[in-house]
XYZ file of C-alpha atoms in Angstrom:
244
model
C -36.875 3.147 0.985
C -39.058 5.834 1.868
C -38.883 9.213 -0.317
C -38.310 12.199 1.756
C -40.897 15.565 0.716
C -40.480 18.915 1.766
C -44.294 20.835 1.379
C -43.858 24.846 0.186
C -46.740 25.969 0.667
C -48.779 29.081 -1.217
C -49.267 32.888 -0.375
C -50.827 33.469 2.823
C -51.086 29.966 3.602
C -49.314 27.841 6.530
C -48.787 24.525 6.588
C -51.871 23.451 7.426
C -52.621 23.586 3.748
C -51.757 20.352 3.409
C -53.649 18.282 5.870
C -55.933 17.121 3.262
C -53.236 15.009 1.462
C -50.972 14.259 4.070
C -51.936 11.375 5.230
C -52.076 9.566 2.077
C -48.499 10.674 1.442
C -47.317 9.105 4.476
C -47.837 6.446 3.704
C -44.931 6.168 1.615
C -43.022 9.360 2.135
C -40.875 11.502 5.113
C -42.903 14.653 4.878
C -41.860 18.224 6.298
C -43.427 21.272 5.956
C -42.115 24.533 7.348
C -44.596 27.751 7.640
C -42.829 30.366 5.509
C -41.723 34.043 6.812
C -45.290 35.418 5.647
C -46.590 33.693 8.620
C -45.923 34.983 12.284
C -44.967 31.169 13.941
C -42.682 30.893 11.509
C -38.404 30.026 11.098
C -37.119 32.200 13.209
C -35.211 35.385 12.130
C -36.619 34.053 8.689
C -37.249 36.992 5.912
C -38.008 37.552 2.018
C -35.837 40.428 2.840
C -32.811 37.910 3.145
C -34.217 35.499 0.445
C -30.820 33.972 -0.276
C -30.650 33.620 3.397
C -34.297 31.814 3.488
C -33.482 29.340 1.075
C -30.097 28.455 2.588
C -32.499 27.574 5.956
C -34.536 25.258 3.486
C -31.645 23.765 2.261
C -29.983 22.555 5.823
C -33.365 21.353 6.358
C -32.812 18.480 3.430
C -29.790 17.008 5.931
C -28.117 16.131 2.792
C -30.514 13.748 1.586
C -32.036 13.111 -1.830
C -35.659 14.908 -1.504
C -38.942 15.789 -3.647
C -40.628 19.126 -3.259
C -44.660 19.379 -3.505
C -44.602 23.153 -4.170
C -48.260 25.216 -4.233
C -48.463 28.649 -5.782
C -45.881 30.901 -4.572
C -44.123 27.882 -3.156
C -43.307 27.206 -6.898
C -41.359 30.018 -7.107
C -39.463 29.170 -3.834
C -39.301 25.366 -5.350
C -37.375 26.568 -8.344
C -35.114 28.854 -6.483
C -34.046 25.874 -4.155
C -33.634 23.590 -6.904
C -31.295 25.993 -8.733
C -28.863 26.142 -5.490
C -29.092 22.280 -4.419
C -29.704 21.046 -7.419
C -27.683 17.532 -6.612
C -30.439 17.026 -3.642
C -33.783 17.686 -5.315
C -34.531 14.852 -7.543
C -38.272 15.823 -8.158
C -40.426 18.734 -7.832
C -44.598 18.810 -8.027
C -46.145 22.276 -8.679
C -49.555 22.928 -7.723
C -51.354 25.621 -9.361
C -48.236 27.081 -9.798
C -46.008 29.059 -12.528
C -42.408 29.972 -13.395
C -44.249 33.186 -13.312
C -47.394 34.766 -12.178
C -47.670 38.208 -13.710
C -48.842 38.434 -17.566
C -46.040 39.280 -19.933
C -45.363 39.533 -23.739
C -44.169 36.059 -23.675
C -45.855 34.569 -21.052
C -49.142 34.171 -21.315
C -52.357 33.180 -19.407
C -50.741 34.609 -15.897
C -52.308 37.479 -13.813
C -52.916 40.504 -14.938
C -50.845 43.580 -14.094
C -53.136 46.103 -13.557
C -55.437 43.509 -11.501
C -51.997 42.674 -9.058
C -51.101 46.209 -8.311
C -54.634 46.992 -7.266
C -54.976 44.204 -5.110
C -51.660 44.787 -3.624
C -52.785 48.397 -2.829
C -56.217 46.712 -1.295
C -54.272 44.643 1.033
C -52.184 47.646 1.899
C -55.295 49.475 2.801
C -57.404 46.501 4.178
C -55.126 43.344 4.695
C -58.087 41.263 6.269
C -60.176 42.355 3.486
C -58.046 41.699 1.175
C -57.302 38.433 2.333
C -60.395 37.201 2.300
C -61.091 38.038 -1.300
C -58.519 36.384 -2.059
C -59.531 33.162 -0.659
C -62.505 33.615 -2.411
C -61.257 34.028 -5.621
C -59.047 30.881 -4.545
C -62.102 28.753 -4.768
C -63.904 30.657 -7.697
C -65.135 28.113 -10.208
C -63.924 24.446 -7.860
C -66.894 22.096 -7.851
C -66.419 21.900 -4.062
C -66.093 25.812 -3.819
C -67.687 26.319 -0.643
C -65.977 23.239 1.416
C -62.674 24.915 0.086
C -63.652 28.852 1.519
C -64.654 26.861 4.631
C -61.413 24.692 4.862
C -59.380 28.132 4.287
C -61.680 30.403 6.506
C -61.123 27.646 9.111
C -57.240 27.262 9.044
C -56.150 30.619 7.453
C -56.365 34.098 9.373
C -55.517 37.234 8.229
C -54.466 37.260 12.092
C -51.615 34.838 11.309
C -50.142 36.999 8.653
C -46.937 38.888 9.397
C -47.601 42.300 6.944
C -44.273 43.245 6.143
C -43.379 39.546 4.992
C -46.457 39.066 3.192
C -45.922 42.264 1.125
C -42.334 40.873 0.502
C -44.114 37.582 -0.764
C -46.622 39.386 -3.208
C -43.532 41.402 -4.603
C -42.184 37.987 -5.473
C -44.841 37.043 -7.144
C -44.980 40.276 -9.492
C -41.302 40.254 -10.069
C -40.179 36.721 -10.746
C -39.627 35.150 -13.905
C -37.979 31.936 -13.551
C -38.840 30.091 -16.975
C -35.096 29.582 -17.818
C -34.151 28.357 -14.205
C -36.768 26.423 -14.966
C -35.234 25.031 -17.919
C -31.946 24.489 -16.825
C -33.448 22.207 -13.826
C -32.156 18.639 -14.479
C -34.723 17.024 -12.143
C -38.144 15.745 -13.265
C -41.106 17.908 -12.636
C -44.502 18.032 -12.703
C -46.991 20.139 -13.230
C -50.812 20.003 -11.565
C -53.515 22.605 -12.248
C -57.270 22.769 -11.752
C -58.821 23.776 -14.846
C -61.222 26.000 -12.934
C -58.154 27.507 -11.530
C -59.640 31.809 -11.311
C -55.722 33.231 -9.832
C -53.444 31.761 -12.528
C -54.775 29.873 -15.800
C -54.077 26.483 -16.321
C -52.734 27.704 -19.724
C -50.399 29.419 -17.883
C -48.641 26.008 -16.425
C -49.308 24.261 -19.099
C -46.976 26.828 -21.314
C -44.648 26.137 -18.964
C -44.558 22.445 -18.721
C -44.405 22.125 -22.345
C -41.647 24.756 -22.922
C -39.666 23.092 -20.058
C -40.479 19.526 -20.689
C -42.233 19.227 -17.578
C -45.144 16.465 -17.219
C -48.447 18.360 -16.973
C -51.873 17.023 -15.510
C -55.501 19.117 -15.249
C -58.028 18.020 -12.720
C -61.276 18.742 -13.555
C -63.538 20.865 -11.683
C -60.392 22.168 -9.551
C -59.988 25.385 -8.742
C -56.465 27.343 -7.310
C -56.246 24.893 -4.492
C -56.506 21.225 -5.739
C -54.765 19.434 -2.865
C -57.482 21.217 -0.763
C -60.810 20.644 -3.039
C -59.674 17.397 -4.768
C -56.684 15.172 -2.188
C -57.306 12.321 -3.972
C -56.856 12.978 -7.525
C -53.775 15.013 -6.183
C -52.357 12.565 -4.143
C -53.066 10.147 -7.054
C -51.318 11.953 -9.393
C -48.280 12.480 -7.011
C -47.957 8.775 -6.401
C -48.060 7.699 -9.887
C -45.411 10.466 -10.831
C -43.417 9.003 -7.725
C -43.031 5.670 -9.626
């Protein structure tokens, strides 16, 4: 029986984020990825506005089956918050450079840095493209393959795509949400993967989590925000074997 996978994909991003690795998840697995509101071509009538809303759409789109969520960044966030409400259809959920939270706290460390998100959240008020950019820069910062990741993003990620309103809606998820106990309470497994080069959110940051919510946790080397992109095999490897 194949395993049905619903890709939520990270800040800025659209679906095509996951080309590297889809293929090999095929293979055994009913994938579907949706682009989320943040992206122009995306659900209709979708919004962060209406977040409830939002994850009701993702929920219909399980069709009442038993399904796995590969979750990257931002998507994490969105995984958790799906979980939480449909918690008798998600049976498994893989975070990819991803947190419970993203925004350094008193007892949650290794996340970003508050200062450092509300100045680039004023940048990409000012300059969205430039913005944008710098962050998909700093998405590759430290990955042994850093510039085939900038060229991967560059080539499938356009500050043109972006809807502005939706993507300011996205980044205020990111600095508000703390989801560490709805990450507890989840009853599925989980697992964590992180690139230890990863320059947006520190692998001690998931790996905090995992351990405080007995979630697996797994580092690729040389990886940095973006490991399905830079390394698809080792992810794809690590999915599988979690799968099992």
């Amino acid at each position: 029986m194949r395993n049905n996978l619903l890709l939520l994909t990270g800040w800025g991003a659209t679906c095509k984020a996951w080309d590297p690795i889809i293929p090999a998840l095929e293979q055994r697995c009913q994938v579907k990825c949706v682009n989320p509101p943040w992206i122009k071509q995306s659900i209709p009538g979708a919004s962060l506005a209406k977040f409830e809303a939002f994850i009701d759409d993702l929920g219909a789109r399980l069709n009442d089956q038993k399904t796995k969520l590969v979750a990257w960044s931002l998507g994490g966030l969105i995984a958790i918050q799906l979980a939480k409400k449909y918690s008798d259809l998600i049976d498994q959920i893989f975070f990819i450079a991803s947190s419970p939270q993203f925004v350094a706290s008193e007892n949650f460390h290794g996340a970003i840095d508050q200062i450092w998100f509300d100045k680039f959240i004023d940048d990409f008020k000012k300059n969205p493209r430039a913005a944008f950019l710098k962050f998909i820069a700093l998405q590759a910062k430290g990955d042994e393959f850093q510039m085939n990741t900038i060229r991967f993003m560059k080539n499938n990620f356009q500050p043109e795509q972006l809807d502005l309103e939706e993507s300011l809606l996205g980044l205020k998820l990111l600095q508000e949400q703390q989801l560490m106990l709805e990450l507890q309470n989840l009853q599925c497994k989980k697992l964590f993967i992180h690139g230890d080069k990863d320059a947006v959110i520190s692998s001690k940051a998931a790996e905090f989590a995992a351990t405080t919510a007995n979630c697996g946790f797994k580092v690729i080397n040389g990886a940095g925000h973006a490991p399905h992109i830079s390394h698809p095999e080792l992810t794809t490897a690590l999915i599988k074997d979690f799968l099992q």
